[in-house]
mmCIF file of C-alpha atoms and ligand atoms in Angstrom:
data_model
loop_
_atom_site.group_PDB
_atom_site.id
_atom_site.type_symbol
_atom_site.label_atom_id
_atom_site.label_comp_id
_atom_site.label_asym_id
_atom_site.label_seq_id
_atom_site.Cartn_x
_atom_site.Cartn_y
_atom_site.Cartn_z
ATOM 1 C CA MET A 1 40.068 14.391 -5.873
ATOM 2 C CA LYS A 2 43.571 13.560 -7.053
ATOM 3 C CA ILE A 3 43.996 13.826 -10.810
ATOM 4 C CA ILE A 4 45.830 11.084 -12.636
ATOM 5 C CA TYR A 5 46.845 12.316 -16.047
ATOM 6 C CA LEU A 6 47.279 9.472 -18.517
ATOM 7 C CA ASP A 7 46.758 11.379 -21.742
ATOM 8 C CA ASN A 8 50.308 12.574 -22.368
ATOM 9 C CA ALA A 9 50.105 11.667 -26.060
ATOM 10 C CA ALA A 10 47.421 14.352 -26.416
ATOM 11 C CA THR A 11 49.504 16.994 -24.685
ATOM 12 C CA THR A 12 51.800 17.542 -21.708
ATOM 13 C CA PRO A 13 51.933 20.281 -19.071
ATOM 14 C CA VAL A 14 54.548 22.979 -19.583
ATOM 15 C CA ALA A 15 57.579 22.169 -17.401
ATOM 16 C CA PRO A 16 58.443 24.856 -14.802
ATOM 17 C CA GLU A 17 61.921 25.381 -16.271
ATOM 18 C CA VAL A 18 60.353 25.903 -19.711
ATOM 19 C CA MET A 19 57.976 28.497 -18.295
ATOM 20 C CA GLU A 20 60.907 30.299 -16.610
ATOM 21 C CA ALA A 21 62.901 30.354 -19.854
ATOM 22 C CA MET A 22 59.948 31.853 -21.736
ATOM 23 C CA LYS A 23 58.971 34.544 -19.226
ATOM 24 C CA PRO A 24 61.421 37.340 -20.209
ATOM 25 C CA PHE A 25 60.228 37.117 -23.811
ATOM 26 C CA PHE A 26 56.753 38.209 -22.778
ATOM 27 C CA SER A 27 58.055 41.265 -20.959
ATOM 28 C CA GLU A 28 61.468 42.943 -21.078
ATOM 29 C CA ARG A 29 62.702 40.939 -24.111
ATOM 30 C CA PHE A 30 59.576 41.400 -26.224
ATOM 31 C CA GLY A 31 61.301 42.486 -29.457
ATOM 32 C CA ASN A 32 60.447 41.424 -32.982
ATOM 33 C CA ALA A 33 63.276 39.265 -34.339
ATOM 34 C CA SER A 34 63.184 41.223 -37.611
ATOM 35 C CA SER A 35 63.736 44.634 -35.983
ATOM 36 C CA LEU A 36 67.167 46.138 -36.421
ATOM 37 C CA HIS A 37 67.424 47.813 -32.987
ATOM 38 C CA PHE A 38 68.847 46.179 -29.862
ATOM 39 C CA LEU A 39 65.504 44.628 -28.810
ATOM 40 C CA GLY A 40 65.182 43.023 -32.224
ATOM 41 C CA LYS A 41 68.741 41.762 -32.076
ATOM 42 C CA GLN A 42 68.084 40.260 -28.654
ATOM 43 C CA ALA A 43 65.061 38.412 -30.011
ATOM 44 C CA LYS A 44 66.929 37.275 -33.122
ATOM 45 C CA GLU A 45 69.786 35.965 -30.999
ATOM 46 C CA ALA A 46 67.366 33.984 -28.815
ATOM 47 C CA LEU A 47 65.632 32.641 -31.918
ATOM 48 C CA GLU A 48 68.861 31.442 -33.540
ATOM 49 C CA LYS A 49 70.219 30.007 -30.297
ATOM 50 C CA SER A 50 67.002 28.006 -29.936
ATOM 51 C CA ARG A 51 67.187 26.844 -33.528
ATOM 52 C CA GLY A 52 70.777 25.663 -33.068
ATOM 53 C CA LYS A 53 69.914 23.797 -29.891
ATOM 54 C CA ILE A 54 67.015 21.908 -31.485
ATOM 55 C CA MET A 55 69.066 21.134 -34.612
ATOM 56 C CA LYS A 56 71.755 19.521 -32.494
ATOM 57 C CA LYS A 57 69.189 17.121 -31.013
ATOM 58 C CA VAL A 58 68.736 15.349 -34.365
ATOM 59 C CA ASN A 59 72.204 15.885 -35.881
ATOM 60 C CA ALA A 60 70.891 18.371 -38.425
ATOM 61 C CA LYS A 61 73.998 19.428 -40.319
ATOM 62 C CA GLU A 62 72.574 19.313 -43.832
ATOM 63 C CA HIS A 63 69.148 20.680 -42.977
ATOM 64 C CA LYS A 64 67.464 23.909 -42.063
ATOM 65 C CA LEU A 65 64.852 24.092 -39.309
ATOM 66 C CA VAL A 66 61.739 26.118 -40.116
ATOM 67 C CA PHE A 67 59.659 27.070 -37.088
ATOM 68 C CA THR A 68 55.897 26.629 -37.502
ATOM 69 C CA SER A 69 52.750 26.673 -35.375
ATOM 70 C CA GLY A 70 52.947 22.935 -34.643
ATOM 71 C CA GLY A 71 52.872 19.425 -36.022
ATOM 72 C CA THR A 72 49.819 20.030 -38.201
ATOM 73 C CA GLU A 73 51.369 22.956 -40.032
ATOM 74 C CA SER A 74 54.749 21.210 -40.389
ATOM 75 C CA ASN A 75 53.126 18.132 -41.910
ATOM 76 C CA ASN A 76 51.051 20.263 -44.276
ATOM 77 C CA LEU A 77 54.136 22.209 -45.351
ATOM 78 C CA ALA A 78 56.115 19.010 -45.913
ATOM 79 C CA LEU A 79 53.408 17.370 -48.021
ATOM 80 C CA LYS A 80 51.867 20.237 -49.963
ATOM 81 C CA GLY A 81 55.117 22.205 -50.184
ATOM 82 C CA THR A 82 57.095 19.376 -51.791
ATOM 83 C CA ALA A 83 54.168 18.167 -53.909
ATOM 84 C CA PHE A 84 53.651 21.506 -55.656
ATOM 85 C CA ALA A 85 57.337 22.370 -55.948
ATOM 86 C CA ASN A 86 58.124 19.023 -57.591
ATOM 87 C CA LYS A 87 55.178 18.733 -59.952
ATOM 88 C CA ASP A 88 57.601 18.545 -62.862
ATOM 89 C CA LYS A 89 59.046 15.321 -61.426
ATOM 90 C CA GLY A 90 55.704 13.637 -60.777
ATOM 91 C CA LYS A 91 52.412 13.503 -58.976
ATOM 92 C CA HIS A 92 52.725 10.441 -56.753
ATOM 93 C CA ILE A 93 53.011 10.384 -52.961
ATOM 94 C CA ILE A 94 53.290 7.380 -50.655
ATOM 95 C CA THR A 95 52.068 7.364 -47.064
ATOM 96 C CA THR A 96 50.462 4.866 -44.678
ATOM 97 C CA LYS A 97 46.987 4.111 -43.399
ATOM 98 C CA ILE A 98 48.042 4.898 -39.818
ATOM 99 C CA GLU A 99 49.159 8.514 -40.144
ATOM 100 C CA HIS A 100 47.867 11.325 -37.986
ATOM 101 C CA ASP A 101 44.738 12.957 -39.463
ATOM 102 C CA CYS A 102 46.700 16.029 -40.510
ATOM 103 C CA VAL A 103 48.799 13.914 -42.891
ATOM 104 C CA LEU A 104 45.851 11.875 -44.148
ATOM 105 C CA ASN A 105 43.655 14.908 -44.734
ATOM 106 C CA ALA A 106 46.472 16.840 -46.436
ATOM 107 C CA CYS A 107 46.900 13.806 -48.732
ATOM 108 C CA LYS A 108 43.167 13.661 -49.454
ATOM 109 C CA TRP A 109 43.255 17.345 -50.355
ATOM 110 C CA LEU A 110 46.267 16.767 -52.631
ATOM 111 C CA GLU A 111 44.328 14.000 -54.388
ATOM 112 C CA LYS A 112 41.649 16.580 -55.206
ATOM 113 C CA GLN A 113 44.380 18.740 -56.748
ATOM 114 C CA GLY A 114 45.393 15.951 -59.124
ATOM 115 C CA PHE A 115 48.074 14.144 -57.101
ATOM 116 C CA GLU A 116 47.936 10.373 -56.589
ATOM 117 C CA VAL A 117 48.470 8.874 -53.151
ATOM 118 C CA THR A 118 49.279 5.291 -52.167
ATOM 119 C CA TYR A 119 48.254 4.435 -48.593
ATOM 120 C CA LEU A 120 50.447 1.565 -47.403
ATOM 121 C CA SER A 121 48.849 -1.051 -45.201
ATOM 122 C CA VAL A 122 50.448 -2.164 -41.944
ATOM 123 C CA ASP A 123 50.652 -5.493 -40.120
ATOM 124 C CA ARG A 124 48.811 -6.472 -36.931
ATOM 125 C CA GLU A 125 51.289 -4.477 -34.811
ATOM 126 C CA GLY A 126 51.287 -1.415 -37.038
ATOM 127 C CA PHE A 127 54.551 -1.956 -38.928
ATOM 128 C CA VAL A 128 54.953 -1.006 -42.569
ATOM 129 C CA ASP A 129 56.080 -3.780 -44.937
ATOM 130 C CA LEU A 130 59.339 -2.518 -46.448
ATOM 131 C CA ASN A 131 58.904 -4.668 -49.567
ATOM 132 C CA GLU A 132 55.474 -3.171 -50.160
ATOM 133 C CA LEU A 133 57.006 0.281 -49.724
ATOM 134 C CA GLU A 134 59.731 -0.430 -52.266
ATOM 135 C CA GLU A 135 57.288 -1.938 -54.756
ATOM 136 C CA SER A 136 55.016 1.108 -54.440
ATOM 137 C CA ILE A 137 57.696 3.571 -55.505
ATOM 138 C CA ARG A 138 57.126 4.710 -59.100
ATOM 139 C CA LYS A 139 59.094 6.825 -61.532
ATOM 140 C CA ASP A 140 56.817 9.755 -60.716
ATOM 141 C CA THR A 141 56.964 9.357 -56.903
ATOM 142 C CA ILE A 142 57.917 12.618 -55.211
ATOM 143 C CA LEU A 143 57.666 11.853 -51.531
ATOM 144 C CA VAL A 144 57.301 9.072 -48.962
ATOM 145 C CA SER A 145 55.733 10.208 -45.675
ATOM 146 C CA ILE A 146 55.692 7.685 -42.834
ATOM 147 C CA ILE A 147 54.967 8.418 -39.184
ATOM 148 C CA HIS A 148 57.788 7.570 -36.746
ATOM 149 C CA GLY A 149 56.054 6.793 -33.419
ATOM 150 C CA ASN A 150 52.350 6.188 -33.844
ATOM 151 C CA ASN A 151 50.167 8.436 -31.680
ATOM 152 C CA GLU A 152 47.520 5.776 -31.044
ATOM 153 C CA ILE A 153 49.288 2.427 -30.743
ATOM 154 C CA GLY A 154 52.897 3.500 -30.166
ATOM 155 C CA THR A 155 54.493 1.523 -33.013
ATOM 156 C CA ILE A 156 57.989 2.839 -33.835
ATOM 157 C CA GLN A 157 58.908 2.405 -37.515
ATOM 158 C CA ASP A 158 62.426 1.639 -38.671
ATOM 159 C CA LEU A 159 63.457 5.032 -40.049
ATOM 160 C CA LYS A 160 66.897 3.878 -41.148
ATOM 161 C CA GLU A 161 65.561 1.130 -43.418
ATOM 162 C CA ILE A 162 62.842 3.382 -44.838
ATOM 163 C CA GLY A 163 65.388 6.158 -45.372
ATOM 164 C CA LYS A 164 67.712 3.780 -47.195
ATOM 165 C CA ILE A 165 64.973 2.689 -49.597
ATOM 166 C CA CYS A 166 63.978 6.294 -50.302
ATOM 167 C CA GLN A 167 67.575 7.327 -50.867
ATOM 168 C CA GLU A 168 68.190 4.443 -53.293
ATOM 169 C CA HIS A 169 65.102 5.398 -55.293
ATOM 170 C CA GLU A 170 65.786 9.128 -55.067
ATOM 171 C CA VAL A 171 62.481 10.091 -53.488
ATOM 172 C CA TYR A 172 62.145 12.460 -50.561
ATOM 173 C CA PHE A 173 61.537 10.893 -47.161
ATOM 174 C CA HIS A 174 59.432 12.759 -44.610
ATOM 175 C CA THR A 175 58.592 11.487 -41.141
ATOM 176 C CA ASP A 176 56.197 12.834 -38.524
ATOM 177 C CA ALA A 177 58.068 12.532 -35.238
ATOM 178 C CA CYS A 178 55.696 14.476 -32.973
ATOM 179 C CA GLN A 179 55.288 11.538 -30.599
ATOM 180 C CA SER A 180 58.839 10.204 -30.690
ATOM 181 C CA PHE A 181 60.975 13.361 -30.569
ATOM 182 C CA THR A 182 63.190 13.316 -27.434
ATOM 183 C CA LYS A 183 61.868 9.853 -26.511
ATOM 184 C CA VAL A 184 63.541 7.939 -29.345
ATOM 185 C CA PRO A 185 66.924 9.040 -30.736
ATOM 186 C CA ILE A 186 66.667 10.526 -34.239
ATOM 187 C CA ASP A 187 69.656 11.159 -36.498
ATOM 188 C CA LEU A 188 68.761 12.941 -39.737
ATOM 189 C CA LYS A 189 72.047 11.975 -41.347
ATOM 190 C CA LYS A 190 72.282 8.323 -40.356
ATOM 191 C CA GLU A 191 68.610 7.703 -41.073
ATOM 192 C CA HIS A 192 68.595 9.551 -44.430
ATOM 193 C CA ILE A 193 65.655 11.717 -43.405
ATOM 194 C CA ASP A 194 64.927 14.602 -45.778
ATOM 195 C CA LEU A 195 62.053 16.205 -43.868
ATOM 196 C CA LEU A 196 61.191 15.824 -40.185
ATOM 197 C CA THR A 197 58.159 17.156 -38.317
ATOM 198 C CA ILE A 198 58.376 17.922 -34.588
ATOM 199 C CA ASN A 199 56.301 19.891 -32.106
ATOM 200 C CA SER A 200 56.631 21.312 -28.642
ATOM 201 C CA HIS A 201 53.472 20.505 -26.660
ATOM 202 C CA LYS A 202 54.137 16.761 -26.512
ATOM 203 C CA ILE A 203 57.476 17.334 -24.757
ATOM 204 C CA TYR A 204 56.530 19.695 -21.912
ATOM 205 C CA GLY A 205 56.772 22.800 -24.086
ATOM 206 C CA PRO A 206 54.101 25.345 -25.031
ATOM 207 C CA LYS A 207 51.295 24.642 -27.503
ATOM 208 C CA GLY A 208 51.265 26.270 -30.925
ATOM 209 C CA VAL A 209 54.959 25.775 -31.733
ATOM 210 C CA GLY A 210 56.555 23.233 -34.015
ATOM 211 C CA GLY A 211 59.224 22.781 -36.602
ATOM 212 C CA LEU A 212 59.998 21.223 -39.943
ATOM 213 C CA PHE A 213 63.545 20.154 -40.777
ATOM 214 C CA ILE A 214 64.203 20.392 -44.512
ATOM 215 C CA ARG A 215 67.318 19.031 -46.185
ATOM 216 C CA ASN A 216 69.197 21.822 -47.953
ATOM 217 C CA GLY A 217 68.525 21.781 -51.682
ATOM 218 C CA ILE A 218 65.064 20.240 -51.442
ATOM 219 C CA LYS A 219 62.508 21.983 -53.591
ATOM 220 C CA ILE A 220 59.632 23.136 -51.412
ATOM 221 C CA ASP A 221 57.018 25.882 -51.794
ATOM 222 C CA PRO A 222 55.696 27.916 -48.845
ATOM 223 C CA LEU A 223 52.048 27.584 -47.834
ATOM 224 C CA SER A 224 51.632 31.252 -47.003
ATOM 225 C CA HIS A 225 53.289 34.338 -48.395
ATOM 226 C CA GLY A 226 54.464 37.439 -46.613
ATOM 227 C CA GLY A 227 57.655 38.994 -45.346
ATOM 228 C CA GLY A 228 59.853 36.013 -46.151
ATOM 229 C CA HIS A 229 60.622 34.890 -42.613
ATOM 230 C CA GLU A 230 62.079 31.445 -41.906
ATOM 231 C CA PHE A 231 64.035 31.071 -45.154
ATOM 232 C CA GLY A 232 61.034 32.338 -47.101
ATOM 233 C CA LEU A 233 59.109 29.214 -46.138
ATOM 234 C CA ARG A 234 56.981 30.452 -43.270
ATOM 235 C CA SER A 235 56.242 34.142 -43.297
ATOM 236 C CA GLY A 236 54.989 35.846 -40.165
ATOM 237 C CA THR A 237 56.599 37.279 -37.042
ATOM 238 C CA GLU A 238 58.280 34.441 -35.195
ATOM 239 C CA ASN A 239 56.809 33.233 -31.907
ATOM 240 C CA VAL A 240 60.030 33.958 -30.028
ATOM 241 C CA SER A 241 58.770 33.109 -26.523
ATOM 242 C CA GLY A 242 57.260 29.848 -27.779
ATOM 243 C CA ILE A 243 60.392 28.925 -29.696
ATOM 244 C CA VAL A 244 62.600 29.623 -26.657
ATOM 245 C CA GLY A 245 60.251 27.378 -24.652
ATOM 246 C CA PHE A 246 60.397 24.700 -27.341
ATOM 247 C CA ALA A 247 64.203 24.659 -27.254
ATOM 248 C CA LYS A 248 64.206 24.425 -23.460
ATOM 249 C CA ALA A 249 61.612 21.626 -23.634
ATOM 250 C CA THR A 250 63.989 19.471 -25.692
ATOM 251 C CA GLU A 251 66.046 19.084 -22.495
ATOM 252 C CA VAL A 252 63.167 18.002 -20.282
ATOM 253 C CA ILE A 253 62.907 14.248 -20.953
ATOM 254 C CA LYS A 254 66.049 12.553 -19.642
ATOM 255 C CA ASP A 255 67.230 8.935 -20.028
ATOM 256 C CA LYS A 256 66.011 8.191 -16.519
ATOM 257 C CA ASP A 257 62.515 9.407 -17.457
ATOM 258 C CA ILE A 258 62.436 7.098 -20.474
ATOM 259 C CA LYS A 259 63.439 4.153 -18.243
ATOM 260 C CA HIS A 260 60.825 5.174 -15.689
ATOM 261 C CA MET A 261 58.032 5.440 -18.266
ATOM 262 C CA THR A 262 59.034 2.126 -19.861
ATOM 263 C CA LYS A 263 58.848 0.415 -16.478
ATOM 264 C CA LEU A 264 55.432 1.875 -15.688
ATOM 265 C CA ARG A 265 54.171 1.107 -19.193
ATOM 266 C CA ASN A 266 55.111 -2.559 -18.786
ATOM 267 C CA MET A 267 53.523 -2.660 -15.340
ATOM 268 C CA LEU A 268 50.313 -1.206 -16.733
ATOM 269 C CA ILE A 269 50.252 -3.688 -19.619
ATOM 270 C CA LYS A 270 50.791 -6.627 -17.252
ATOM 271 C CA GLY A 271 48.030 -5.472 -14.886
ATOM 272 C CA VAL A 272 45.457 -4.701 -17.558
ATOM 273 C CA LEU A 273 46.005 -7.959 -19.402
ATOM 274 C CA GLU A 274 44.841 -9.796 -16.276
ATOM 275 C CA ILE A 275 41.362 -8.671 -17.357
ATOM 276 C CA GLU A 276 39.551 -11.329 -19.383
ATOM 277 C CA ASP A 277 38.958 -10.583 -23.084
ATOM 278 C CA ALA A 278 41.316 -7.631 -23.075
ATOM 279 C CA TRP A 279 44.342 -7.219 -25.318
ATOM 280 C CA LEU A 280 47.101 -4.786 -26.160
ATOM 281 C CA ASN A 281 46.989 -3.011 -29.519
ATOM 282 C CA GLY A 282 50.396 -2.333 -31.054
ATOM 283 C CA PRO A 283 53.697 -4.117 -30.433
ATOM 284 C CA ARG A 284 55.445 -5.154 -27.208
ATOM 285 C CA GLU A 285 58.859 -4.141 -28.507
ATOM 286 C CA LYS A 286 59.649 -1.109 -30.675
ATOM 287 C CA ARG A 287 56.878 0.768 -28.881
ATOM 288 C CA LEU A 288 56.882 4.332 -27.537
ATOM 289 C CA CYS A 289 57.973 4.239 -23.901
ATOM 290 C CA ASN A 290 54.821 6.019 -22.713
ATOM 291 C CA ASN A 291 52.124 4.417 -24.874
ATOM 292 C CA THR A 292 49.556 1.742 -24.091
ATOM 293 C CA ASN A 293 46.390 0.995 -26.042
ATOM 294 C CA PHE A 294 43.964 -1.735 -25.029
ATOM 295 C CA SER A 295 40.760 -3.219 -26.369
ATOM 296 C CA PHE A 296 38.098 -4.655 -24.083
ATOM 297 C CA ARG A 297 35.577 -6.904 -25.722
ATOM 298 C CA TYR A 298 31.838 -6.286 -25.131
ATOM 299 C CA ILE A 299 32.200 -2.658 -24.001
ATOM 300 C CA GLU A 300 32.533 0.837 -25.423
ATOM 301 C CA GLY A 301 35.860 2.605 -24.898
ATOM 302 C CA GLU A 302 33.968 5.870 -24.553
ATOM 303 C CA ALA A 303 31.931 4.557 -21.605
ATOM 304 C CA LEU A 304 35.072 3.197 -19.990
ATOM 305 C CA MET A 305 36.804 6.528 -20.417
ATOM 306 C CA LEU A 306 33.904 8.270 -18.678
ATOM 307 C CA TYR A 307 34.027 5.776 -15.772
ATOM 308 C CA LEU A 308 37.739 6.576 -15.369
ATOM 309 C CA ASP A 309 37.021 10.284 -15.668
ATOM 310 C CA VAL A 310 34.704 10.142 -12.662
ATOM 311 C CA LYS A 311 37.554 8.554 -10.698
ATOM 312 C CA GLY A 312 39.940 11.358 -11.691
ATOM 313 C CA ILE A 313 41.815 9.433 -14.380
ATOM 314 C CA ALA A 314 42.273 11.279 -17.688
ATOM 315 C CA ALA A 315 42.444 8.783 -20.561
ATOM 316 C CA SER A 316 41.579 8.756 -24.255
ATOM 317 C CA THR A 317 39.719 6.533 -26.682
ATOM 318 C CA GLY A 318 41.669 7.545 -29.754
ATOM 319 C CA SER A 319 43.873 10.418 -30.803
ATOM 320 C CA ALA A 320 42.775 13.677 -29.181
ATOM 321 C CA CYS A 321 41.801 15.254 -32.497
ATOM 322 C CA SER A 322 39.452 12.472 -33.585
ATOM 323 C CA SER A 323 38.083 11.304 -30.252
ATOM 324 C CA LYS A 324 34.870 13.252 -30.819
ATOM 325 C CA SER A 325 34.225 11.267 -33.973
ATOM 326 C CA LEU A 326 31.897 8.278 -33.954
ATOM 327 C CA GLU A 327 33.921 6.480 -36.614
ATOM 328 C CA PRO A 328 36.158 3.701 -35.317
ATOM 329 C CA SER A 329 39.830 4.678 -35.239
ATOM 330 C CA HIS A 330 41.452 4.386 -38.689
ATOM 331 C CA VAL A 331 44.618 3.150 -36.997
ATOM 332 C CA LEU A 332 42.883 0.317 -35.158
ATOM 333 C CA THR A 333 40.954 -0.786 -38.229
ATOM 334 C CA ALA A 334 44.204 -0.646 -40.254
ATOM 335 C CA ILE A 335 45.803 -3.170 -37.875
ATOM 336 C CA GLY A 336 42.842 -5.461 -38.466
ATOM 337 C CA LEU A 337 40.448 -4.772 -35.594
ATOM 338 C CA LYS A 338 36.754 -5.224 -36.274
ATOM 339 C CA PRO A 339 34.858 -1.919 -35.843
ATOM 340 C CA GLU A 340 33.208 -3.139 -32.607
ATOM 341 C CA ASP A 341 36.608 -4.044 -31.119
ATOM 342 C CA ALA A 342 38.082 -0.746 -32.253
ATOM 343 C CA HIS A 343 35.207 0.983 -30.402
ATOM 344 C CA GLY A 344 36.160 -0.892 -27.246
ATOM 345 C CA SER A 345 39.628 0.625 -27.076
ATOM 346 C CA LEU A 346 41.310 2.839 -24.541
ATOM 347 C CA ARG A 347 44.602 4.707 -24.816
ATOM 348 C CA LEU A 348 46.578 5.405 -21.643
ATOM 349 C CA THR A 349 49.754 7.414 -22.174
ATOM 350 C CA LEU A 350 52.220 8.037 -19.376
ATOM 351 C CA GLY A 351 54.252 11.069 -18.497
ATOM 352 C CA LYS A 352 57.611 11.501 -16.816
ATOM 353 C CA ASP A 353 55.829 12.354 -13.553
ATOM 354 C CA SER A 354 53.468 9.354 -13.545
ATOM 355 C CA THR A 355 53.943 7.199 -10.439
ATOM 356 C CA GLU A 356 53.727 3.528 -9.574
ATOM 357 C CA ASP A 357 50.844 4.240 -7.176
ATOM 358 C CA GLU A 358 48.914 5.958 -9.954
ATOM 359 C CA ILE A 359 49.364 2.934 -12.200
ATOM 360 C CA LYS A 360 48.290 0.505 -9.466
ATOM 361 C CA TYR A 361 45.197 2.603 -8.801
ATOM 362 C CA THR A 362 44.409 2.839 -12.527
ATOM 363 C CA ILE A 363 44.635 -0.939 -12.945
ATOM 364 C CA GLU A 364 42.235 -1.450 -10.023
ATOM 365 C CA VAL A 365 39.753 1.136 -11.320
ATOM 366 C CA LEU A 366 39.933 -0.380 -14.789
ATOM 367 C CA LYS A 367 39.208 -3.872 -13.492
ATOM 368 C CA GLN A 368 36.168 -2.640 -11.574
ATOM 369 C CA SER A 369 34.923 -0.445 -14.424
ATOM 370 C CA VAL A 370 35.221 -3.160 -17.059
ATOM 371 C CA ASP A 371 33.382 -5.533 -14.747
ATOM 372 C CA SER A 372 30.544 -3.060 -14.131
ATOM 373 C CA LEU A 373 30.210 -2.157 -17.791
ATOM 374 C CA ARG A 374 30.122 -5.761 -18.943
ATOM 375 C CA LYS A 375 27.263 -6.460 -16.560
ATOM 376 C CA ILE A 376 25.153 -3.900 -18.440
ATOM 377 C CA SER A 377 26.653 -4.502 -21.877
ATOM 378 C CA PRO A 378 24.189 -4.927 -24.765
ATOM 379 C CA PHE A 379 26.929 -6.776 -26.670
ATOM 380 C CA GLY A 380 26.825 -9.779 -24.369
ATOM 381 C CA ASN A 381 27.023 -10.272 -20.632
ATOM 382 C CA LYS A 382 30.202 -11.640 -19.171
HETATM 383 C C1 PLP B 401 51.762 12.136 -34.595
HETATM 384 C C2 PLP B 401 51.193 13.510 -34.542
HETATM 385 N N1 PLP B 401 51.329 14.310 -35.606
HETATM 386 C C3 PLP B 401 50.839 15.558 -35.614
HETATM 387 C C4 PLP B 401 50.162 16.067 -34.530
HETATM 388 C C5 PLP B 401 49.606 17.459 -34.594
HETATM 389 O O1 PLP B 401 50.421 18.325 -33.876
HETATM 390 P P1 PLP B 401 49.904 19.768 -33.377
HETATM 391 O O2 PLP B 401 48.915 19.513 -32.303
HETATM 392 O O3 PLP B 401 51.162 20.429 -32.859
HETATM 393 O O4 PLP B 401 49.370 20.465 -34.551
HETATM 394 C C6 PLP B 401 50.008 15.267 -33.389
HETATM 395 C C7 PLP B 401 49.271 15.768 -32.206
HETATM 396 O O5 PLP B 401 48.172 15.327 -31.884
HETATM 397 C C8 PLP B 401 50.521 13.946 -33.395
HETATM 398 O O6 PLP B 401 50.378 13.147 -32.358
#
């Protein structure tokens, strides 16, 4: 059976050129970047070359890039690291109700440590209200953390406007760009971003590698302590092969791939919306080029996902990390969906290698599956 992979927001396959670039660092170039001999120097050179390459991608001239184990660690470092290092300034953090779980759970943990967190609401399409953001900033606000491209509904926030507000009020601005990096241009300088989270496995790089950009001069504490690697902010021997792969992966998605994914995304939306009592969650414009998220009334997204699975189509009902949970998605409820409608949702996320034929087939299978499921639906027969 042919496999149709439409879960690229969960993870992507490692691109062949990325694998090639990594290979020598598992064998002949295996050195520890901290060693002073030639093997160490080789590793250090590869590490710094990779760092420079990734920094260029986001115009990072006033920032350092700290390599981490992924988006989760970068977000934790950004939130907890700035919160504890700036306790003398205040105890207030602002975020949104539609963040990835790693941001939300880090915030909940910070609340237990005595910090106060404001969770901004979003509109029907998932956009933050900039007035509400500005009004929420207090004298003791340390940090604003707002996701760039939403992992569930694809909404792309206006970083420049958010950055401007944060700069005017002298609070740090952090954004989680795991889903948008290399798909949407990011300019740390123009958009006044102080801290930026990225990772590798969403862009055809290896899993377990990520980064946090930190504006020079920002007060931030490390989460773990050790040999002082990565500017003293992330101790532990660097994952040189992974980092080399990460840097190579930043070249994988080209303009033509973004155009291709946008075209297929729009085709998928058009086809699926021919189904009665189905709608698109998230916006039409300012949406990640590879993201679609639909709700189908009267059925369970989970059941629909399993019907697609049998036909070789890999889809998702929520973000990969929370899809085992029985709670309705916090993102879908934040945009105003009733719990039963949030349960009837399906996320299909495209990749650069998705094809028109795959999309046509998926639309057909979806139409049939929704029809079959509604015939046996306890929520009402259609
Ligand atoms: C928006 C967003 N932030 C953070 C993460 C976590 O990244 P990682 O899997 O690299 O820890 C993900 C991945 O699911 C994500 O989509």
